[in-house]
XYZ file of C-alpha atoms in Angstrom:
571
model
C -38.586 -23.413 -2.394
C -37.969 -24.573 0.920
C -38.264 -22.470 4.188
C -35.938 -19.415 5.172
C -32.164 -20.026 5.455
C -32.049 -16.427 7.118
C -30.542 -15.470 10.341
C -33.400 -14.733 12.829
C -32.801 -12.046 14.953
C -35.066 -13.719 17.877
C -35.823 -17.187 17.947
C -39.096 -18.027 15.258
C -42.065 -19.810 17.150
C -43.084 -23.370 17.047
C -45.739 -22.873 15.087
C -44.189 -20.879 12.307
C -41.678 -24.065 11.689
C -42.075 -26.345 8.617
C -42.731 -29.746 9.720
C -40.875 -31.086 6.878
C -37.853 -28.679 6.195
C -37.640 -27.858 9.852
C -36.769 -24.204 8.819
C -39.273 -20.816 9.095
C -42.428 -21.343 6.647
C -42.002 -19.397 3.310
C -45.254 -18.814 1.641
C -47.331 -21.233 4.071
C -50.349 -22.948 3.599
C -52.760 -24.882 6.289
C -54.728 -28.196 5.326
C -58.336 -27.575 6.431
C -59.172 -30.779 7.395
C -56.558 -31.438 10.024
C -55.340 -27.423 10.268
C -51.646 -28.763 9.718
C -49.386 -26.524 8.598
C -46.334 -26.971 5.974
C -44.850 -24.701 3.423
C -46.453 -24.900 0.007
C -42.728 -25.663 -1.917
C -42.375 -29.195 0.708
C -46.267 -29.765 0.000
C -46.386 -29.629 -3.286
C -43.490 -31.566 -4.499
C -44.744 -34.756 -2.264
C -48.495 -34.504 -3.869
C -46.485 -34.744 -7.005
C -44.543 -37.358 -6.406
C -47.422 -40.004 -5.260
C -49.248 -39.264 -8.572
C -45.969 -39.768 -10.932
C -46.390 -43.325 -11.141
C -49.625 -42.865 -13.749
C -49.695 -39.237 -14.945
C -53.865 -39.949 -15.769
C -54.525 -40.410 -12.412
C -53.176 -36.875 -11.418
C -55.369 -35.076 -13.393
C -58.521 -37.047 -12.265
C -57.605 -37.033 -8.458
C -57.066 -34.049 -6.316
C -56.361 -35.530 -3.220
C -53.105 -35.649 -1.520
C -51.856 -37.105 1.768
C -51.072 -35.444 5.047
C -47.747 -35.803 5.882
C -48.342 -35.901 9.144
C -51.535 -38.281 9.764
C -51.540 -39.645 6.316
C -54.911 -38.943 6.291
C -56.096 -38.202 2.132
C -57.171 -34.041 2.044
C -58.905 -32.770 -0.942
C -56.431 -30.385 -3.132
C -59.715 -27.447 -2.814
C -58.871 -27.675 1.018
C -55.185 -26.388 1.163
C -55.456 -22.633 1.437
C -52.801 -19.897 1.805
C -52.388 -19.153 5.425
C -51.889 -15.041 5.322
C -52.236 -14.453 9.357
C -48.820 -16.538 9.722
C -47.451 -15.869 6.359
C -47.537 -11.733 7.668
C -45.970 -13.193 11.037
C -43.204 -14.690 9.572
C -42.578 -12.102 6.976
C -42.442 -9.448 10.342
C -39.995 -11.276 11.732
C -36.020 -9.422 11.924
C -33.464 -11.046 10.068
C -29.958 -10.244 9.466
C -28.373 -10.293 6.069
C -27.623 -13.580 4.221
C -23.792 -11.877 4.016
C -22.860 -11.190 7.671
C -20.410 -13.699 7.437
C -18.620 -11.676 4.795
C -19.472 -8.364 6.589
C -22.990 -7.263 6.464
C -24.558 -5.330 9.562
C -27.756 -5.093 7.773
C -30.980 -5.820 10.436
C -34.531 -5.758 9.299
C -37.969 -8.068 8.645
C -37.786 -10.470 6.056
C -40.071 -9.103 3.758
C -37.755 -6.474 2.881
C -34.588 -9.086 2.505
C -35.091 -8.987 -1.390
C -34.460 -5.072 -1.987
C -32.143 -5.363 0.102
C -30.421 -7.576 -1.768
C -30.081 -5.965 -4.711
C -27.938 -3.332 -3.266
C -25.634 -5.130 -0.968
C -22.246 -4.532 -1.044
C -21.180 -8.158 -0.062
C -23.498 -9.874 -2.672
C -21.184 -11.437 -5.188
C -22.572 -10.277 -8.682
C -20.972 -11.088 -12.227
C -18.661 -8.404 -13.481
C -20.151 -6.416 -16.045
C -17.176 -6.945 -18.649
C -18.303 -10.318 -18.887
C -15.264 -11.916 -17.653
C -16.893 -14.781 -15.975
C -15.731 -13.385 -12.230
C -17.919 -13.055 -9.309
C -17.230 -10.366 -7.701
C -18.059 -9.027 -4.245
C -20.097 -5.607 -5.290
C -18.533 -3.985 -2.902
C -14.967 -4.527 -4.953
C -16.744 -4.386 -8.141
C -15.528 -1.158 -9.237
C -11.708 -1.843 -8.166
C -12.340 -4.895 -10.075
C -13.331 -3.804 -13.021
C -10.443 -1.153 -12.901
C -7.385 -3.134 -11.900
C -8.070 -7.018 -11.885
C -10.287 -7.939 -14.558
C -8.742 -9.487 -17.531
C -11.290 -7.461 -20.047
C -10.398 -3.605 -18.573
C -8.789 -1.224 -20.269
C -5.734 0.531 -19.475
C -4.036 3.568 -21.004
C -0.182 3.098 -21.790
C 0.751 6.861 -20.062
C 3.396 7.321 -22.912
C 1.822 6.778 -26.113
C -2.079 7.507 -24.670
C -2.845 4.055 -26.654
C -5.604 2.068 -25.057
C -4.970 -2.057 -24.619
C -6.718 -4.432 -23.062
C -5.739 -5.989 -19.874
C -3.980 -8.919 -21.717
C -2.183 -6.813 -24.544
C -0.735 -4.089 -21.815
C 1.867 -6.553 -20.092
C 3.394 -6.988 -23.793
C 3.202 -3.607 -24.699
C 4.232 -2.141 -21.614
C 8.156 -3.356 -21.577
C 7.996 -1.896 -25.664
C 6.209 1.334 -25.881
C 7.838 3.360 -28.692
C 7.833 6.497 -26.591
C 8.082 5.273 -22.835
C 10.956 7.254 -21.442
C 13.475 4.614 -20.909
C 17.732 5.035 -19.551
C 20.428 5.025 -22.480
C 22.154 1.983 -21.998
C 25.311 3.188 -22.201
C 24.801 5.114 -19.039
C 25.007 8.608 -19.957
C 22.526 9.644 -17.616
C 19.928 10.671 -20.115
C 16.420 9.307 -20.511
C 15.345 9.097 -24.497
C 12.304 8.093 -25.793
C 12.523 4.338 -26.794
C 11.823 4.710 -30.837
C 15.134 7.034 -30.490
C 17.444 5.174 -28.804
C 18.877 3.582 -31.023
C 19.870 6.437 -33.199
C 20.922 8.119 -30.077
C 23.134 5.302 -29.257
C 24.572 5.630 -32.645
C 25.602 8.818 -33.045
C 24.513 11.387 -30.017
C 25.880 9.373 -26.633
C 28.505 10.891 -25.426
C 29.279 7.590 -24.241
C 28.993 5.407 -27.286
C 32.288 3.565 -28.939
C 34.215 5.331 -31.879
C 37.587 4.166 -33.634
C 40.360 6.688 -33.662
C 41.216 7.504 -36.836
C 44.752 7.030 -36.508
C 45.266 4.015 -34.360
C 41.714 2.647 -35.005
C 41.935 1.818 -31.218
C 38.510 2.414 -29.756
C 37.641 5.087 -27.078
C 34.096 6.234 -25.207
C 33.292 9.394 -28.051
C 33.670 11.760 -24.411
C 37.173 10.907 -24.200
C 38.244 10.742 -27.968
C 39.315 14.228 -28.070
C 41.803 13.477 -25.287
C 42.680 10.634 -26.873
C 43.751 12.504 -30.242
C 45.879 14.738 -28.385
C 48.120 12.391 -27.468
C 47.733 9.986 -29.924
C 51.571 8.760 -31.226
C 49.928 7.948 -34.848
C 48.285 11.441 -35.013
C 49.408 13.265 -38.244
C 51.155 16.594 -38.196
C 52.656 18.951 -40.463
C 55.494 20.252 -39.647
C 58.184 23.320 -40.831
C 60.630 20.792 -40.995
C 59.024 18.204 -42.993
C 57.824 20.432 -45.522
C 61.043 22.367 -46.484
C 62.791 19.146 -46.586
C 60.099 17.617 -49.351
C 60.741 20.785 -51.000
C 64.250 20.371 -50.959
C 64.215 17.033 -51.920
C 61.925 17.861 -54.747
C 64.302 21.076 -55.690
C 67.263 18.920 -56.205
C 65.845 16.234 -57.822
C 64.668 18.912 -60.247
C 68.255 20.467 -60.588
C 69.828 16.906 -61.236
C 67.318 16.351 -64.050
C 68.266 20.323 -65.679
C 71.698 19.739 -65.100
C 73.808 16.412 -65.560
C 77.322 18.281 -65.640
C 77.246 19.007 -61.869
C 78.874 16.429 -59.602
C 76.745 14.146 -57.381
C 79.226 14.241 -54.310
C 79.218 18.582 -54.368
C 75.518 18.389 -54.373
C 75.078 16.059 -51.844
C 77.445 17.988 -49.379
C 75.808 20.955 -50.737
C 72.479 19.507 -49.765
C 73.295 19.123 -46.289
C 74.865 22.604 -45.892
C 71.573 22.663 -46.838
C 69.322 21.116 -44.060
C 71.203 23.008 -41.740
C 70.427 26.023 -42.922
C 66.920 25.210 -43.417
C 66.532 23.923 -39.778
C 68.391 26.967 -38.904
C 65.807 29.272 -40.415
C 62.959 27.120 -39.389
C 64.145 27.609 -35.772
C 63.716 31.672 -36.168
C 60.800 31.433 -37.913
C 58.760 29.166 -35.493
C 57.662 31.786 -33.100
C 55.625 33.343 -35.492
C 52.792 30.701 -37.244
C 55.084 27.916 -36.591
C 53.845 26.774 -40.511
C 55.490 29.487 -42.827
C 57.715 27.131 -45.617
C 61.182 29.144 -46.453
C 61.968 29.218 -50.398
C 65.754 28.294 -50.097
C 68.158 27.506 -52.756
C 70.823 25.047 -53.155
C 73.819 26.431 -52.787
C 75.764 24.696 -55.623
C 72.937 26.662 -57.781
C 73.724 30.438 -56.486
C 77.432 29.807 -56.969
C 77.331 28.737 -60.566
C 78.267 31.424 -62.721
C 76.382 32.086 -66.167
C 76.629 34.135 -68.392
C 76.428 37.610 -66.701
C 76.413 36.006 -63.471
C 72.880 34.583 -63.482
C 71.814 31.267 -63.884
C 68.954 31.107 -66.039
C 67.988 27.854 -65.113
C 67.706 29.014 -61.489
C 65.373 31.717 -62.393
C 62.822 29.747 -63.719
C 62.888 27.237 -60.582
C 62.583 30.371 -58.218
C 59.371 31.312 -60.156
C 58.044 27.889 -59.407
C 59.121 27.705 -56.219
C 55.538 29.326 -55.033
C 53.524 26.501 -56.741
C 55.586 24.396 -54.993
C 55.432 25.554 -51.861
C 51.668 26.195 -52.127
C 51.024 22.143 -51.951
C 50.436 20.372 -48.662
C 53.466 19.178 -46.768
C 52.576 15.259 -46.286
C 52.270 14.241 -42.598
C 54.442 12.265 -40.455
C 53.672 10.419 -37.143
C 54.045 12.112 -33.813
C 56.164 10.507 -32.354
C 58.489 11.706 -35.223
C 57.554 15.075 -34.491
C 59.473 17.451 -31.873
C 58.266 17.560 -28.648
C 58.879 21.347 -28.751
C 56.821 21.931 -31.847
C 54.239 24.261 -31.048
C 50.022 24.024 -31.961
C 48.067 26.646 -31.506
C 49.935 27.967 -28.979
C 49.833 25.140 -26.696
C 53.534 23.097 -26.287
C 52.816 19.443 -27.366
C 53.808 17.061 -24.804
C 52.497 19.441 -21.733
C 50.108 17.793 -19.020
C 46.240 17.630 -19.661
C 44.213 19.479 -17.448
C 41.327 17.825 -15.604
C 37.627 18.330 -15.598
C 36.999 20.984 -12.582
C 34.473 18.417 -12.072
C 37.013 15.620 -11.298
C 35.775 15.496 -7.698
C 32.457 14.628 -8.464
C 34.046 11.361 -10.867
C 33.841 13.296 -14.529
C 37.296 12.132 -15.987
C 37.508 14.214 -19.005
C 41.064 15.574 -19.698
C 42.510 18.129 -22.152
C 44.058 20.864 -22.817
C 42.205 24.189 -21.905
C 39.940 24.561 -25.110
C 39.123 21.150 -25.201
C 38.278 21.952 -21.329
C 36.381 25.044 -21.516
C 34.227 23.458 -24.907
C 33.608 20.533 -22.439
C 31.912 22.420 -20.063
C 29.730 23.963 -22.333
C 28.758 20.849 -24.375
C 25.221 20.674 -22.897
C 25.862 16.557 -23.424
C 28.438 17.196 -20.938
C 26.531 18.954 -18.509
C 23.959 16.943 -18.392
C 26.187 13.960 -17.425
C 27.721 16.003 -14.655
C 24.690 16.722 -13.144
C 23.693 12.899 -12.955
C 27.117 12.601 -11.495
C 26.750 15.322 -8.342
C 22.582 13.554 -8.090
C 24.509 9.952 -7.575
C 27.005 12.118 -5.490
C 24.395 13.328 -3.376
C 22.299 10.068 -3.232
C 25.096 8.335 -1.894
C 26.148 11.014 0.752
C 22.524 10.863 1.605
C 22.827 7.054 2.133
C 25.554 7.383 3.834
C 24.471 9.803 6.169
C 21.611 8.037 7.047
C 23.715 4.765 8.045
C 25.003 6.867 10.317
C 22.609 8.016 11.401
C 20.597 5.000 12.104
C 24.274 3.691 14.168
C 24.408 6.793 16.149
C 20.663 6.452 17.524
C 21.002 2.778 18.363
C 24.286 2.757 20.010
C 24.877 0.789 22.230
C 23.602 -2.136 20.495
C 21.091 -4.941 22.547
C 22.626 -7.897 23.421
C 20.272 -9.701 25.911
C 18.824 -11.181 22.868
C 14.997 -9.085 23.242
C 14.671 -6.588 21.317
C 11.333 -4.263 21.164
C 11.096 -2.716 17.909
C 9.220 0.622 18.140
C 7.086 1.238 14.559
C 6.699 5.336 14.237
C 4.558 6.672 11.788
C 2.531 3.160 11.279
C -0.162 4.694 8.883
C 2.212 6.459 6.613
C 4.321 3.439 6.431
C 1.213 0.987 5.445
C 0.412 3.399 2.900
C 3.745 3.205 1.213
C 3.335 -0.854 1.028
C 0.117 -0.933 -0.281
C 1.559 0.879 -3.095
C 5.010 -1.030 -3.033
C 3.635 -4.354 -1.717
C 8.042 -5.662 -2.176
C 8.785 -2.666 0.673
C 10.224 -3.995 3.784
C 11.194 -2.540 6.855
C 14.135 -3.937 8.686
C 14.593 -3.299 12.710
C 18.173 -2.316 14.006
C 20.481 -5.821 14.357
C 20.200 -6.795 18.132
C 22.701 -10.231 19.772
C 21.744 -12.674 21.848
C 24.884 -12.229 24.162
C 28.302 -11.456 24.276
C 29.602 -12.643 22.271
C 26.413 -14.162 20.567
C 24.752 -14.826 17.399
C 23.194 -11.189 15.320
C 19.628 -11.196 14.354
C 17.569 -8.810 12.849
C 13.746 -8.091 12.510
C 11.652 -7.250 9.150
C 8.329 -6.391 8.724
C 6.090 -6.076 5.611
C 3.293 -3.975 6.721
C 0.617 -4.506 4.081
C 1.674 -8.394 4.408
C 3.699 -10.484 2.178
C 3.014 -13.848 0.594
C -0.297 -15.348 1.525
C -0.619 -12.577 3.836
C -0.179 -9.859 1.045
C -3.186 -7.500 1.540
C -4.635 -8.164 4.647
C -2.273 -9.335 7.810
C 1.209 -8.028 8.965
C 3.979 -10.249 8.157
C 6.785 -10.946 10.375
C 10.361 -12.400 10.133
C 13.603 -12.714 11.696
C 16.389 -13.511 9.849
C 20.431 -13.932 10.769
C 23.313 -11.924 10.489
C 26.793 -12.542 9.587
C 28.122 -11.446 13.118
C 31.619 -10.722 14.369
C 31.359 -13.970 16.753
C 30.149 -16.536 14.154
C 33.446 -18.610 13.835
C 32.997 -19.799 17.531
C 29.331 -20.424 17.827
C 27.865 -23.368 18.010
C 25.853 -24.159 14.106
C 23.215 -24.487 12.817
C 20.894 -21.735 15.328
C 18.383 -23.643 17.302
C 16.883 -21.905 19.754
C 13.615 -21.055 20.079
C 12.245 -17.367 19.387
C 9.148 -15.677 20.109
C 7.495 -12.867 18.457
C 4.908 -10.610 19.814
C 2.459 -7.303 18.980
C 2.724 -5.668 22.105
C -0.917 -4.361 23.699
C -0.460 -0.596 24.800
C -3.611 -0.608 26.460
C -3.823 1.139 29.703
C -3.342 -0.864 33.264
C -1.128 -3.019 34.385
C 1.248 -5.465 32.284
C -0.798 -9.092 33.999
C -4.201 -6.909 32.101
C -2.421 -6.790 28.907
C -3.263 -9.491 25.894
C -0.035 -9.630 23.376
C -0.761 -11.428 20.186
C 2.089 -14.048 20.338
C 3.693 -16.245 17.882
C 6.668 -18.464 18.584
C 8.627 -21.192 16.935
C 11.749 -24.072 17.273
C 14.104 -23.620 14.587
C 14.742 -27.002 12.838
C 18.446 -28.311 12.292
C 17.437 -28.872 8.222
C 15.959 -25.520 8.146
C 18.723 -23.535 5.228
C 17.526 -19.878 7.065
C 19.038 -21.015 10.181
C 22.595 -22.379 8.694
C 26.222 -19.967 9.467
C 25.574 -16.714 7.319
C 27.233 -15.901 4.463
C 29.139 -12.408 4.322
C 26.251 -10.387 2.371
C 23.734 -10.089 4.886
C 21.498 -8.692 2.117
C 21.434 -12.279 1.044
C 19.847 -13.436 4.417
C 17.172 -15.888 4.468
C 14.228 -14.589 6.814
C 11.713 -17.306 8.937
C 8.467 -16.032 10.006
C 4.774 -15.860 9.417
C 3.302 -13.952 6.639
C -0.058 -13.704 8.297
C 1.257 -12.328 12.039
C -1.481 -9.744 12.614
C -4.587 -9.307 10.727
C -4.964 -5.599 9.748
C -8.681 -5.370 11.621
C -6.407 -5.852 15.008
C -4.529 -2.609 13.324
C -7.217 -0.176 14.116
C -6.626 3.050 16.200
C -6.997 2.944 20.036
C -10.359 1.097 21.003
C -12.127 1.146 24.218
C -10.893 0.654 28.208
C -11.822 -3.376 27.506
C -10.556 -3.717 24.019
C -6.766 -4.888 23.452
C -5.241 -2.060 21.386
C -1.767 -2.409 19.529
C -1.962 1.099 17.391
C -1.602 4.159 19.746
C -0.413 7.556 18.331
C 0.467 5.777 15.009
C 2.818 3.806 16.931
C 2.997 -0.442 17.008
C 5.826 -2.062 19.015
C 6.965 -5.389 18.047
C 8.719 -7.556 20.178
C 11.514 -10.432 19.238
C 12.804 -12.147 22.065
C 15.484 -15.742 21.379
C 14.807 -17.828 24.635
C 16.643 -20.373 25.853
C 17.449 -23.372 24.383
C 15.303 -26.303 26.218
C 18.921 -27.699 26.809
C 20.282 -25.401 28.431
């Protein structure tokens, strides 16, 4: 091996330098005959060389050649040279890593243990999947980047490889996962589709009368008032009887006159509808046993009608069957059901106000509120309630502090609560903070600031990244497109002393004409193109307040930012 590629501490002496490498002597050795100096891994190799031409003659000669005088030394006269060997190995060194962030100072003879513990030696990760890693990051390597780890689906307690979890991840059998049909519950995913089928309260079913098709939460209203809906009715079911009665008496007796019992018939259906009329404030589905009257007023022998006597002992068979049904909307509105007049208004959910729009009558009502289906939808409806008035409160909120609005075109963005914030990006690296919109005039174009504090795109992970980005503004339709002026961005120094002491860290740039970010906004300013530099501030410039002679842009937990649009070089 050649000489040590260490950084020396102090600078090595003269004599301690290889003549050949030109680096500090590792394992030296000194040439008796002329007391020059090289180390033994440059010596050795030339010796070797001059003899390669005839391999005999370097077994029978021993001699090699000074490099320095040329003059021939016997191989018995090159002897280890401790005395400067020790001197060397004495000397301080700093670790072979500083550049990737070793403060480690002591001699080189004690480089090699060191070595092996080093936190910034790169080492091969021990689930041999071919990555050298800094050891220092070996363990959050081996936990979270490499490809061979483990990891533990949370639902089913299955373990996959690092590989297999992406694909199993999105179709875990018992993740937790949102019906689709938005009924605000969360069901395992092996039962959703059974739960989709037959326990959703907002899953599809036919009517069984119209076969229309209604969410299953408002079927029940539906069937209410549904024109196709069978009912039986008083009415209908005396006049089938009726019907059947006199077809019966027409069969038993031919000698009676069709036109009498026809007119008979209708006498009747009045009487009948008469009688239903009494008796519909009881059940409202009693069925009257009424006789023709062209049968009571036929005389026979002894003034009873044998033939009439037999039909009124069948009449309770009869009346026993089920009256067939007829549509609704054949049906009087004034027919009562279970005490409820058909045709009255539907009540609404007492949750109405909250956007449940369940209607019915008051059973169907009070059963709705205790369906625990039910319940659990309107509490999903008063959380969206309340995450919206929450949002909504805090847009005002966030108007009401920043009123009046700056329109000089600088704004300085103050940052509160900067370590708390950098937290929640490093574990939402997509979160982005926005700055209140500020105008360059009035009237004047609207900006607006946004920050990723844990650094976005190549600076994701280790700088602040910075953008502006424009607003659809009240003024747009008489400014002058696309936006070219030039804007600077700075992290403003809070050290103490005057503002000519102070050292900002500055950025600035020209917009170009072809640039898209800088074209007329749209009307969704979350669609808003932002322009900026991912890697603004390094996170090492981050650190709490330093010294009286360092620059220091985190006080309290507190950064300020500063956007300013300058004038255009035109202008």
């Amino acid at each position: 091996m050649p000489g040590y590629t260490y950084f020396f501490v102090d600078s090595v002496p003269k004599q301690c330098i290889c003549p050949i490498c030109k680096l500090p002597m590792q394992a030296p050795v000194v040439l008796t005959s002329c007391q020059h100096v090289f180390c033994d891994s440059c010596l050795r190799p030339r010796h070797r060389r001059g003899h390669s031409h005839n391999r005999a003659s370097l077994d029978l000669d021993s001699s090699l050649m000074c490099p320095l005088d040329e003059q021939r030394v016997d191989s018995r006269n090159v002897k280890s040279s401790v005395e400067l060997s020790n001197q060397i190995e004495n000397c301080m060194v700093r670790c072979p890593q500083e550049p990737q962030g070793c403060r480690w100072v002591d001699i080189v003879r004690n480089v090699p243990s060191h070595l092996e513990t080093c936190r910034y030696v790169a080492v091969l990760c021990p689930q041999n999947c071919g990555d050298m890693v800094c050891r220092a990051f070996l363990k959050e390597h081996v936990d979270h980047a490499c490809s061979r780890r483990r990891r533990l689906c949370q639902f089913c307690r299955n373990s996959f490889s690092a590989e297999e979890y992406p694909k199993h991840e999105g179709t875990c059998p018992d993740e937790q996962v949102w019906c689709e049909n938005k009924c605000g519950l969360r069901i395992p995913r092996r039962k959703l589709a059974r739960h989709a089928e037959h326990e959703c309260v907002k899953r599809e079913v036919g009517c069984s009368f119209c076969r229309k098709r209604f969410l299953f939460d408002t079927l029940q209203t539906h069937i209410q008032q549904c024109t196709l809906k069978g009912v039986t009715t008083p009415v209908s079911g005396q006049q089938s009887h009726s019907s059947n009665h006199q077809q019966h008496q027409q069969q038993q007796q031919p000698q009676y006159n069709t036109s009498t019992s026809t007119s008979n018939s209708s006498s009747n259906d009045a009487a009948i509808l008469s009688a239903v009329g009494k008796n519909s404030s009881g059940t409202g589905t009693s069925h009257l046993a009424v006789t023709p009257e062209s049968t009571l007023d036929k005389p026979d022998s002894g003034g009873v009608n044998p033939q009439f006597n037999s039909q009124r002992r069948q009449q309770p068979e009869a009346s026993a069957e089920a009256p067939p049904p007829v549509p609704r909307r054949a049906a009087s509105a004034e027919c009562l059901d279970g005490g409820r007049v058909r045709g009255a208004p539907p009540i609404d959910c007492p949750l109405k106000w909250c956007g449940c729009q369940f209607k019915g009558d008051r059973a169907s009502v009070d059963r709705h509120q205790r369906d625990p289906a039910a319940s659990a939808h309107h509490v999903t409806l008063l959380a969206e309630l309340g995450r919206a008035q929450r949002r909504e409160l805090d847009s005002l909120k966030r108007q009401l502090r920043h009123l009046p609005l700056v329109h000089s075109g600088r704004l300085v963005w103050r940052v509160d609560n900067y370590a708390e914030k950098l937290a929640d990006s490093t574990s939402n690296r997509e979160l982005e903070f926005c700055s209140v919109p500020f105008y360059t005039g009035r009237p004047g174009y609207r900006l607006q600031a946004s920050a990723f504090l844990n650094g976005n795109g190549s600076g994701a992970g280790r700088y602040l990244s910075l953008y502006v980005k424009l607003l659809p503004g009240e003024f747009d339709p008489i400014l002058d497109w696309p936006f070219v002026r030039p804007i600077r961005m700075r992290l403003l120094d809070q050290r103490d002393g005057s503002a000519g002491s102070r050292r900002h860290l500055e950025e600035s740039f020209t917009p170009d004409p072809s640039w898209r970010h800088f074209k007329r906004p749209g009307r969704d300013a979350s669609a808003a193109f932002g322009f900026g530099f991912p890697k603004f501030a390094a996170h090492e410039l981050l650190r709490p307040e330093g010294g009286s002679d360092e620059c220091c842009y985190l006080r309290d937990n507190v950064i300020f930012l500063e956007i300013e649009v300058l004038p255009d070089a035109a202008e």
